[in-house]
XYZ file of C-alpha atoms in Angstrom:
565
model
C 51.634 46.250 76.649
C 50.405 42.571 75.610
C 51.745 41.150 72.654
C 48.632 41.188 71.013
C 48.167 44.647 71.529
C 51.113 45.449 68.631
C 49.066 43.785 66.006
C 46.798 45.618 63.288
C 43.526 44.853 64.043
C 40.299 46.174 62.033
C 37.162 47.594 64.442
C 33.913 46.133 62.868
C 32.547 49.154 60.977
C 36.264 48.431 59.077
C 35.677 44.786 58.399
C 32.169 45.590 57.396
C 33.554 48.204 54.579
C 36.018 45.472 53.519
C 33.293 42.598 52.873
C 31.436 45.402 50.812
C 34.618 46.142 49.162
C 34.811 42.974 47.936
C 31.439 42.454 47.088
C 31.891 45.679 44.489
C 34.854 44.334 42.613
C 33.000 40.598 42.283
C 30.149 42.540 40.384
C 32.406 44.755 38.084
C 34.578 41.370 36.941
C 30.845 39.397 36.595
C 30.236 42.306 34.341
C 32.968 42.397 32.670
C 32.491 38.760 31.705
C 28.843 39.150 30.688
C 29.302 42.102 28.828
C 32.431 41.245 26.549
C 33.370 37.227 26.960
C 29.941 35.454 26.808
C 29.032 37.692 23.602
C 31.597 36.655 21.598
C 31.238 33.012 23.017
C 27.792 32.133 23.021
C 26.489 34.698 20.380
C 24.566 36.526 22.701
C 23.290 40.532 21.972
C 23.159 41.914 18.304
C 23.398 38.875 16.965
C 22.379 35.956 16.467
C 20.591 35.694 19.803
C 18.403 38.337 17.939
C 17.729 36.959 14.401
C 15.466 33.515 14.000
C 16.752 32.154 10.276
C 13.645 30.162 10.249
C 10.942 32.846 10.314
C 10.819 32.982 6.735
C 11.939 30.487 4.827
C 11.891 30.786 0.992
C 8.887 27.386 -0.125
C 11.263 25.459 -1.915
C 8.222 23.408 -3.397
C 6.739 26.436 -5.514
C 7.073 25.437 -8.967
C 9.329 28.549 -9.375
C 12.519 27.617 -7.008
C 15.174 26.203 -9.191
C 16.154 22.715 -7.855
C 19.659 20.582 -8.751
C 20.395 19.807 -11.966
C 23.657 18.462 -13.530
C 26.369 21.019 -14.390
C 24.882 23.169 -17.542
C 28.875 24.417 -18.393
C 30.475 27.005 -19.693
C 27.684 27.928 -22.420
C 25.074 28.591 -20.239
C 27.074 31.225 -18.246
C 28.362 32.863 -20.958
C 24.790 33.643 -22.776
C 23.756 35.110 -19.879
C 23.589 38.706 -18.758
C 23.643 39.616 -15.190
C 22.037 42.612 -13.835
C 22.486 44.142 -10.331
C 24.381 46.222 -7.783
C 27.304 46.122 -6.216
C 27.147 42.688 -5.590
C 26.862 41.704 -9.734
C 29.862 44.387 -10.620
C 31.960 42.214 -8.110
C 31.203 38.970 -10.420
C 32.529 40.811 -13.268
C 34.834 42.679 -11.782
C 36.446 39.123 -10.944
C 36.386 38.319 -14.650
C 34.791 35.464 -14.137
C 32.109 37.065 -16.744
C 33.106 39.150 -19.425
C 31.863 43.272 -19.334
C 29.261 42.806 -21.962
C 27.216 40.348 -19.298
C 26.796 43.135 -16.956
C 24.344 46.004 -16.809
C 23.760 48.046 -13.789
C 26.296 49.556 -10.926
C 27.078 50.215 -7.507
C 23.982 51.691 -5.896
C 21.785 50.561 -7.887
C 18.482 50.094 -6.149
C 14.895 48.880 -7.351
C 13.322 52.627 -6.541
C 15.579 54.155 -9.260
C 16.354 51.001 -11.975
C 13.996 52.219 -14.261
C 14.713 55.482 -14.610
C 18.523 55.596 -13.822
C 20.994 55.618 -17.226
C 23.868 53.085 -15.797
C 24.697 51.442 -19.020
C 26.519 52.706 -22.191
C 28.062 51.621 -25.390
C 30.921 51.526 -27.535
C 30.453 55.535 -30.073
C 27.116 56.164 -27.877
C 27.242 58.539 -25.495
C 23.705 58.200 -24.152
C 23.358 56.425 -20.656
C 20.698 53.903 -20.975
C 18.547 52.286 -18.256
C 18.653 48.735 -18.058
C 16.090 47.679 -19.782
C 16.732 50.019 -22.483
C 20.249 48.176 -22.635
C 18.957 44.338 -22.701
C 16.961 45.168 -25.611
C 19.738 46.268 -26.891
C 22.440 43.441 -25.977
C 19.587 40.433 -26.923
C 20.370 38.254 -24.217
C 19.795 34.586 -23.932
C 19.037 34.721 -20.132
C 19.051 37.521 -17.465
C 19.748 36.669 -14.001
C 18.675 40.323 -11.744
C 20.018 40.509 -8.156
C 18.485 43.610 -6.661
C 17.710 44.459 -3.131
C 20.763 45.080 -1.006
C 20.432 48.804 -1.432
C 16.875 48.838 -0.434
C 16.866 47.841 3.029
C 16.422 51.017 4.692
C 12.732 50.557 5.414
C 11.271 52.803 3.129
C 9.866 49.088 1.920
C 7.676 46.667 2.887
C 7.417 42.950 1.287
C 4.540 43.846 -0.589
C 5.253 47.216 -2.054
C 8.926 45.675 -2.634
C 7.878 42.743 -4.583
C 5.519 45.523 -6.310
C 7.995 47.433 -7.381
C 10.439 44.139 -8.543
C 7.606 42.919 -10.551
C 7.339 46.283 -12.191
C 10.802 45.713 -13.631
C 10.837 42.278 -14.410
C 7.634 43.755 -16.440
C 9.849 46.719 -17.706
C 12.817 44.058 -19.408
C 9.904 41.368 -20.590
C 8.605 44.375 -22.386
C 11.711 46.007 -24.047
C 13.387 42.700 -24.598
C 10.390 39.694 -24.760
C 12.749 36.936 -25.741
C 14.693 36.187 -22.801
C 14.290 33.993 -20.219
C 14.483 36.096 -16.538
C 15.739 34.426 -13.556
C 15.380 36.606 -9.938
C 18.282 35.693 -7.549
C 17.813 35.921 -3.936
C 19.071 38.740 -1.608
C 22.440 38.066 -0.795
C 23.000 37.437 3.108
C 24.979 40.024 5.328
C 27.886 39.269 7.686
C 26.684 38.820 11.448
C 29.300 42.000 12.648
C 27.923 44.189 10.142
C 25.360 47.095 11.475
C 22.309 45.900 12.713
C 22.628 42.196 11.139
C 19.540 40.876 12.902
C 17.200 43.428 12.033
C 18.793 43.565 8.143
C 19.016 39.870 7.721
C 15.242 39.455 9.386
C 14.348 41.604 5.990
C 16.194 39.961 3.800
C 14.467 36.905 4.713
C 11.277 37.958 4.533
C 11.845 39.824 0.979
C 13.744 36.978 -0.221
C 10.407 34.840 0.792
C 7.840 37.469 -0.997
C 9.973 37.352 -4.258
C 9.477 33.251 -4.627
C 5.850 33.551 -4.442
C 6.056 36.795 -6.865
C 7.959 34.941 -9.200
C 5.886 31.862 -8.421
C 2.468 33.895 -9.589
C 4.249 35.963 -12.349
C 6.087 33.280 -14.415
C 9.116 34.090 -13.892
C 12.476 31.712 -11.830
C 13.953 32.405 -8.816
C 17.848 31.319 -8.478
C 17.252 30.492 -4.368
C 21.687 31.387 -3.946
C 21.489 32.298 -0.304
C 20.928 29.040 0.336
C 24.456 28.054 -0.288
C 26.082 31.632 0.330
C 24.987 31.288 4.425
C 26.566 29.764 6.943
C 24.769 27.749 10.168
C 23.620 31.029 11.597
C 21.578 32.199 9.089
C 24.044 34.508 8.209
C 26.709 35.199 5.301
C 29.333 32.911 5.472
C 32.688 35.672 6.135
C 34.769 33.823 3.111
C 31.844 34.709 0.751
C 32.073 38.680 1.373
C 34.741 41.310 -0.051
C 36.063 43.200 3.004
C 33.686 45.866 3.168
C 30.700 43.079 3.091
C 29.387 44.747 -0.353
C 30.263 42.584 -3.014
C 31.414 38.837 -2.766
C 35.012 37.614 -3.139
C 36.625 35.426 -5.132
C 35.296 32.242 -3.144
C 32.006 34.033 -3.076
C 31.710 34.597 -6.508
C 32.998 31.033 -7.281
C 30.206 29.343 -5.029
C 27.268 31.595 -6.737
C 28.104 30.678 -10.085
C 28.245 26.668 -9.150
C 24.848 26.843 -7.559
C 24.029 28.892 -10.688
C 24.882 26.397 -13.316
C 23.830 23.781 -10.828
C 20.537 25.237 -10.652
C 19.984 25.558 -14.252
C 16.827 26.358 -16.537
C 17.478 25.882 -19.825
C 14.550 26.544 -22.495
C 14.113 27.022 -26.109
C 16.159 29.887 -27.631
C 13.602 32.213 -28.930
C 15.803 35.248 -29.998
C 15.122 35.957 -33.469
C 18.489 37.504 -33.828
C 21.607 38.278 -32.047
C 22.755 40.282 -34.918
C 24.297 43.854 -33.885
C 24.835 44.235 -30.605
C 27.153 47.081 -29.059
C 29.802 46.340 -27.008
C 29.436 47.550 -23.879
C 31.749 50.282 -21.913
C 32.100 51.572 -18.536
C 30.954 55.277 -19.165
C 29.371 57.470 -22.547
C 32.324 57.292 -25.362
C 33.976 60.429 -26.329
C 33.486 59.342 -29.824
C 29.669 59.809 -29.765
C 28.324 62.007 -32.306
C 26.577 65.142 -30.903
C 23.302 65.108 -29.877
C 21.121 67.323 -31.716
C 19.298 69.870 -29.827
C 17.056 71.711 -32.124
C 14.175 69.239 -32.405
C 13.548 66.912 -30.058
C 12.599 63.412 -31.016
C 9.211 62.979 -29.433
C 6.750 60.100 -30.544
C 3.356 60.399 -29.653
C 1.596 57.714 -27.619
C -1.764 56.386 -27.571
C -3.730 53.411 -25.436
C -7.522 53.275 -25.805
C -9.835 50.494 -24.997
C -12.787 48.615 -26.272
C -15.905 50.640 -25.396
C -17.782 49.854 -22.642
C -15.146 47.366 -21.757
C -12.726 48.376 -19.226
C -10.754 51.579 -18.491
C -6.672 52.616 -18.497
C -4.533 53.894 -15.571
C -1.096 55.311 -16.269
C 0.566 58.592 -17.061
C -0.899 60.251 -13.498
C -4.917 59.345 -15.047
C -7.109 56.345 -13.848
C -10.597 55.096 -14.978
C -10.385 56.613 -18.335
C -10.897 54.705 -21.649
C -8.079 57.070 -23.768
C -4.484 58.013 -22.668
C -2.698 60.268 -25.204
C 0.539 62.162 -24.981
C 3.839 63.147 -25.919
C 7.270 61.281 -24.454
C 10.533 61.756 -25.613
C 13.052 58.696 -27.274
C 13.292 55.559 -24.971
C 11.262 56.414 -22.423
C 9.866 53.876 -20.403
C 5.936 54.101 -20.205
C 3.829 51.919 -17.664
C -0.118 51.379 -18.642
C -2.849 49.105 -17.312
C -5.797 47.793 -18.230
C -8.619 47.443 -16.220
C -11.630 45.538 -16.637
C -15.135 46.396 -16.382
C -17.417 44.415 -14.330
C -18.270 41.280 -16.794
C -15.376 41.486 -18.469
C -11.863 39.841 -18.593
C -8.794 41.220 -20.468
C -7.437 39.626 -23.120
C -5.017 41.784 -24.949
C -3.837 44.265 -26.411
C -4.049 44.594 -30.472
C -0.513 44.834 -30.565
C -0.726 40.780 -28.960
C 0.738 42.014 -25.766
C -0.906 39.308 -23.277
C -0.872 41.042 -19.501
C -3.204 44.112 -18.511
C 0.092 45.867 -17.090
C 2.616 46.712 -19.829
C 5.843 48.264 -20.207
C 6.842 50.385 -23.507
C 10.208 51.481 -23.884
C 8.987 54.378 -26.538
C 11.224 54.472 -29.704
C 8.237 55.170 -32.084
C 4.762 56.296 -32.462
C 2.572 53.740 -30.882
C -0.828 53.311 -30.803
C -2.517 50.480 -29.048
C -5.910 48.972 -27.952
C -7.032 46.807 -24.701
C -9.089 43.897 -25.854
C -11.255 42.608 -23.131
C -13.745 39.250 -23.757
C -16.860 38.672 -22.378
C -16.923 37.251 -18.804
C -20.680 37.362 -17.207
C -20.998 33.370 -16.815
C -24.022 32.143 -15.454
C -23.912 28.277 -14.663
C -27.289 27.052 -13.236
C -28.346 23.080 -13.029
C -31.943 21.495 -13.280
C -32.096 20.425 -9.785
C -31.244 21.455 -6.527
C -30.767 19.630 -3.265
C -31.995 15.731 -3.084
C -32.166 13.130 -0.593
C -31.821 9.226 -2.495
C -31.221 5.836 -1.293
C -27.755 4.576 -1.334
C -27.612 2.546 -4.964
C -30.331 4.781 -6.356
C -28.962 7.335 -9.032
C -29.894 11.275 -9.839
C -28.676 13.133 -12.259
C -27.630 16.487 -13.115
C -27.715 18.662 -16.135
C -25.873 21.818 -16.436
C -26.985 25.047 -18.430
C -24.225 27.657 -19.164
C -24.575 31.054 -20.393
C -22.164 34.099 -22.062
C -23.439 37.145 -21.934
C -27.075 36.240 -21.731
C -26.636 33.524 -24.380
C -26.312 30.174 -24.345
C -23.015 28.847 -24.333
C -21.313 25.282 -24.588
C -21.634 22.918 -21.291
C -19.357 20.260 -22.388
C -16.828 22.157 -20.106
C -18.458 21.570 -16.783
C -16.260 19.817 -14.487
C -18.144 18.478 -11.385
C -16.569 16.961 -8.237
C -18.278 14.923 -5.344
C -16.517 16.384 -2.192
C -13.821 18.437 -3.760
C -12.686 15.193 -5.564
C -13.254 15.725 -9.594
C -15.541 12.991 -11.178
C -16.069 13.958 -14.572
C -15.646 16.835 -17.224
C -19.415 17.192 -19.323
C -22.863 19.001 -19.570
C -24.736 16.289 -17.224
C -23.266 14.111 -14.257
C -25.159 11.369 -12.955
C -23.930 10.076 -9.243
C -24.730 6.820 -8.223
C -23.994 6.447 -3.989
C -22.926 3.367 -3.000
C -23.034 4.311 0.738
C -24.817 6.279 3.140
C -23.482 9.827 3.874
C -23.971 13.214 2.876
C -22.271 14.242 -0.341
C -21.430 18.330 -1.573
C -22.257 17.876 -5.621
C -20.147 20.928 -7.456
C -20.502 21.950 -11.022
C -17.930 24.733 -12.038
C -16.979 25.796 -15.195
C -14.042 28.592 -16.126
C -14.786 31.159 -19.426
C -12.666 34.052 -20.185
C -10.758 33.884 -17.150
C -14.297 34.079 -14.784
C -15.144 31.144 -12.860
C -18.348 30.427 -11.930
C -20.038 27.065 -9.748
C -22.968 26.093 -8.183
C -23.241 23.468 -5.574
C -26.017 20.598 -4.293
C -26.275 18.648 -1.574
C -27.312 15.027 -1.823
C -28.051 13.149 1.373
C -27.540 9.672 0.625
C -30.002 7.181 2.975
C -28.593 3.660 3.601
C -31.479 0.868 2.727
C -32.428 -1.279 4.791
C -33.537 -5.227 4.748
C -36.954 -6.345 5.209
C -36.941 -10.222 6.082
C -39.751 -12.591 6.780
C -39.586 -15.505 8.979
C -41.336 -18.666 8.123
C -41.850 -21.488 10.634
C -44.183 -23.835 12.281
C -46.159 -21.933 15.101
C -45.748 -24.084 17.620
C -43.971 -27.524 18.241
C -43.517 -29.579 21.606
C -40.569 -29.725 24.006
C -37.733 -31.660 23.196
C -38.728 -31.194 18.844
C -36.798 -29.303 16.507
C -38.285 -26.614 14.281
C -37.082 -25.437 10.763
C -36.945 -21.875 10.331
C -36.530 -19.499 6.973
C -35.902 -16.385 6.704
C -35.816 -14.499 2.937
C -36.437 -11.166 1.840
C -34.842 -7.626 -0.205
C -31.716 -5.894 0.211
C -30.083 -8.873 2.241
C -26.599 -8.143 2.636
C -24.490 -11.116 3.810
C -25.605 -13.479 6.375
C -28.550 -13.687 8.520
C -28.085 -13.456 12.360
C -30.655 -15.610 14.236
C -31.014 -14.892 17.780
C -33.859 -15.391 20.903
C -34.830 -13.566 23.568
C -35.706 -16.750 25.856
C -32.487 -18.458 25.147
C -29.328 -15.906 25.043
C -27.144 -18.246 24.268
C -28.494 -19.373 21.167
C -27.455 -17.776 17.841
C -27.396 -18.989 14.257
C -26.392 -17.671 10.859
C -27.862 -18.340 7.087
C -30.900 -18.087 5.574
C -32.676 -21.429 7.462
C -31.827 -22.729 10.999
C -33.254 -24.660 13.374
C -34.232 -23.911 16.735
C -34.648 -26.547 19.764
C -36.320 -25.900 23.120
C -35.996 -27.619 26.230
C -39.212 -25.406 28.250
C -42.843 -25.204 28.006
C -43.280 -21.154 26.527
C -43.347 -18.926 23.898
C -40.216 -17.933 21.979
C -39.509 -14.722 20.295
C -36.984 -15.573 17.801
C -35.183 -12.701 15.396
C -33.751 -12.626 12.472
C -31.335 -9.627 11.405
C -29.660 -8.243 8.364
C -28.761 -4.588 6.774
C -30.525 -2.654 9.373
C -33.390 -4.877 8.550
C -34.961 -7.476 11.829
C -38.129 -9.848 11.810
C -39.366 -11.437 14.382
C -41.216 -14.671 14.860
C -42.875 -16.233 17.799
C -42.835 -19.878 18.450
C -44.751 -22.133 20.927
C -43.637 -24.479 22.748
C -45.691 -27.221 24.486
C -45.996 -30.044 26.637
C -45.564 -33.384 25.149
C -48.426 -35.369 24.439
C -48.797 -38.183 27.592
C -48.787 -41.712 25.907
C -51.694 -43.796 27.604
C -50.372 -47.697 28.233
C -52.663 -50.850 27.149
C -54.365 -52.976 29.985
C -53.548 -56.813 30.209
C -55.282 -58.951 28.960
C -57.877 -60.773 31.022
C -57.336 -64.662 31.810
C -60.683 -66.370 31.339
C -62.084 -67.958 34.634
C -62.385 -72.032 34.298
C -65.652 -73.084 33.991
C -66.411 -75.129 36.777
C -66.845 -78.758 36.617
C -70.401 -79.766 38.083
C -70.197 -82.414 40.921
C -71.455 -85.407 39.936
C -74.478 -86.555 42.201
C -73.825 -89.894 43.468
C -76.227 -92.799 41.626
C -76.897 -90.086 38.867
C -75.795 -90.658 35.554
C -74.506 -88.350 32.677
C -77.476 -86.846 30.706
C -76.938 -86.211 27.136
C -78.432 -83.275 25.013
């Protein structure tokens, strides 16, 4: 047997099996890598590879956002009351506020704030709602962070904001002396469930509740800002360890940006006499509640006749709601206009349609509405002028059929306002078409009516005045004069291109036997002139003089003599 013979050797159905082999173990460690390295390298999968931080962005230019301000100190922290979740028990549970500038709990969510008792009292042992409580505790400010617990997607932005505004509505009516401040969302951590899709919501509810604020009055504390990290999402230092409720740091860094982002108004408490101390559940020390009568209090909301209608209490579109409702209870009511009419009030000087009553008495009120059917007509309609020429307008305005005061008509020339009166008067200077508006606003109706003026430019008209005619090789002196001359005069001739001339008088020289159209030009405005041109006269040359011939001297005739006469 050869020596090659005793070595292992593979037949080519084995080598093929081996490359193939191979080729399967290349693909599981490729996996491998793509599945579990990259991931955590590049951010790929659940997170951030599926969350875009810039899809909606809170408008920091609405007149609502808070911007930086200096420090506003220990004083403004402690006169305000915070009211939230989870995340506002973990800034008092820090102690970084005291117990009685917290209302609300862990869970708390916007679809049961106003009806869930969270908050109780030193000797009380009822559990109040939070309103109920802030009329209660008088703050100076309230600062609400709600939202965390209401991500499930039973909302969407609009009902959400809906609901938000419905509460903010609920403390403004129980407690109308505070200031109210909404604070944004806070962020999640990237590793918690589903980050993308939560944090996408947060976002876009964070967004909706600047604008809400924006429209409603109210300030929005923009914290997420400062509590995210590059990503978009919550920076891990800021976050307990369960990612529901900040830590320390957390808390630290929302309560700089909070007294860096001040808003500091008027005090308008008229008191901050008597207020409870707060405590974590109902006190053992509360006297009984009675049970053999309950204290009801009868409610009533009616509105002007003819005026409007009320929805609330399960009715809509009726002018009376009357019932029954037990002590502190928390009644919504709106009033709704009729067609020509605007709300105004209520006779108890309430100022929006939709109203909150925390019930702790009879009440009886009435929606005021005021007269809204404007009419605003003017004299004239459409015109056409000449630019310089002036039109004017007059405006007639009208309240409920009757005449009404026009010296509030504001009028604008292409969207830009010109003057606030009864009459405008608009005096083009160029040529153009121009949108004339008259609007005026009564009782929270707005009504305008609009013209258009088409503005014609104005042309020169120009006269020449010359000699008619003139002979080669002369000069002639022409004028021109006329209206509406703007600036120079441009002479020019059709025979001779390259002749041109400006003012009022030139003169013109031709070198050819012909006729010469000459024009003058100015403001859209041309005259012509013609101009002959002739031969020169020939000059005809004197003849010389003639020399006299000599007279000829006669030949004397020999033997003659001269012969006198």
């Amino acid at each position: 047997m050869s020596p090659n013979r005793s070595r292992a050797s593979f037949s080519p159905k084995q080598r093929k099996a081996c490359v193939v082999l191979l080729c399967c173990l290349l693909a599981i460690i490729i996996t491998c890598v793509l599945a579990w390295i990259l991931p955590g390298k590049l951010h790929l999968g659940t997170k951030e590879g599926d969350y875009d931080p810039s899809l909606y962005p809170v408008d920091t230019t609405l007149g609502a956002v808070l911007t930086k301000t200096s420090d506003a100190g220990a004083d403004y922290l402690s006169s305000t009351v915070f009211v939230g979740d989870q995340f506002t028990q973990s800034i008092q549970s820090s102690n970084q506020i005291t117990f009685d500038q917290f209302a609300g709990g862990e869970g708390l969510s916007l679809s049961n704030v106003l009806r869930q008792g969270c908050v109780y009292f030193e000797g009380d042992g009822t559990a109040y709602t939070v309103a109920q409580a802030l009329a209660m505790m008088k703050p100076r400010r309230v600062v609400v962070t709600l939202g965390s617990n209401d991500l499930g997607g039973t909302y969407t932005a609009d009902s959400f904001v809906q609901d938000y505004k419905q509460f903010l509505g609920a403390i403004n009516s129980a407690y109308p002396y505070c200031d109210i401040i909404v604070n944004s969302i806070p962020p999640v951590a990237e590793t918690s469930d589903n980050a993308a899709k939560t944090q996408l919501l947060i976002d876009q509810f964070n967004q909706a509740l600047a604008v809400m604020c924006n429209d409603a009055g109210y300030k929005f504390l923009n914290s997420a800002e400062v509590l995210k990290e590059q990503s978009g999402y919550a920076e891990d230092a800021y976050l307990n360890s369960n990612g529901k409720g900040f830590s320390g740091a957390g808390v630290n860094t929302l309560l700089d940006y909070f007294k860096t982002h001040s808003y500091e108004t008027e005090d308008r408490r008229p008191d901050t006499d008597n207020v409870p101390k707060r405590t974590a559940q109902a006190s053992t020390q509360a006297s009984p509640t009675p049970t053999a009568t309950p204290n009801n209090h009868t409610v009533t909301y009616q509105v002007e006749e003819g005026k409007g209608t009320l929805t609330g209490n399960g009715q809509s579109g009726v002018t009376k709601i009357e019932f029954e409702t037990g002590d502190r209870t928390t009644v919504s009511v709106t009033a709704v206009a009729a067609d020509g009419y605007a709300f105004y009030k209520w006779s108890d000087n309430v100022t929006t349609a939709e109203r909150y009553d925390i019930v702790t008495q009879d009440l009886s009120v009435t929606a005021m509405f005021n007269d809204a059917r404007v009419e605003l007509t003017l004299d004239q309609g459409d015109a056409t002028i000449n630019a310089g020429d002036s039109i004017t307008y007059n405006a007639t305005v009208k309240l409920g059929g009757k005449d009404y005061d026009n010296s509030g008509v504001q009028w604008a020339v292409n969207n830009e306002l010109e003057a606030t009166a009864g009459s405008f008067t608009f005096t083009p200077s160029a040529a153009g078409t121009y949108t004339l508006k008259a609007g005026i606003e009564i009782n929270g109706t707005y009504q305008s009516v609009t013209a258009t003026v088409t503005v014609n430019a104005v042309t020169a008209t120009l006269n020449i005045v010359g000699p008619s005619s003139m002979q080669v090789g002369n000069s002639a002196t022409l004028s021109a004069s006329g209206e509406n001359i703007v600036g120079d005069i441009v002479w020019s001739c059709d025979q001779q291109p390259g002749w041109s001339a400006t003012g009022s008088q030139v003169q013109f020289t031709a070198q050819s036997v012909g006729t010469y159209t000459i024009r003058a030009k100015n403001n859209g405005g041309e005259a012509q002139f013609n101009l002959v041109v002739t031969e020169a006269s020939a000059q005809s040359t004197p003849a010389p003089a003639t020399t006299p011939a000599p007279t000829p001297t006669p030949t004397p005739v020999s033997g003659s003599t001269d012969i006198q006469l």
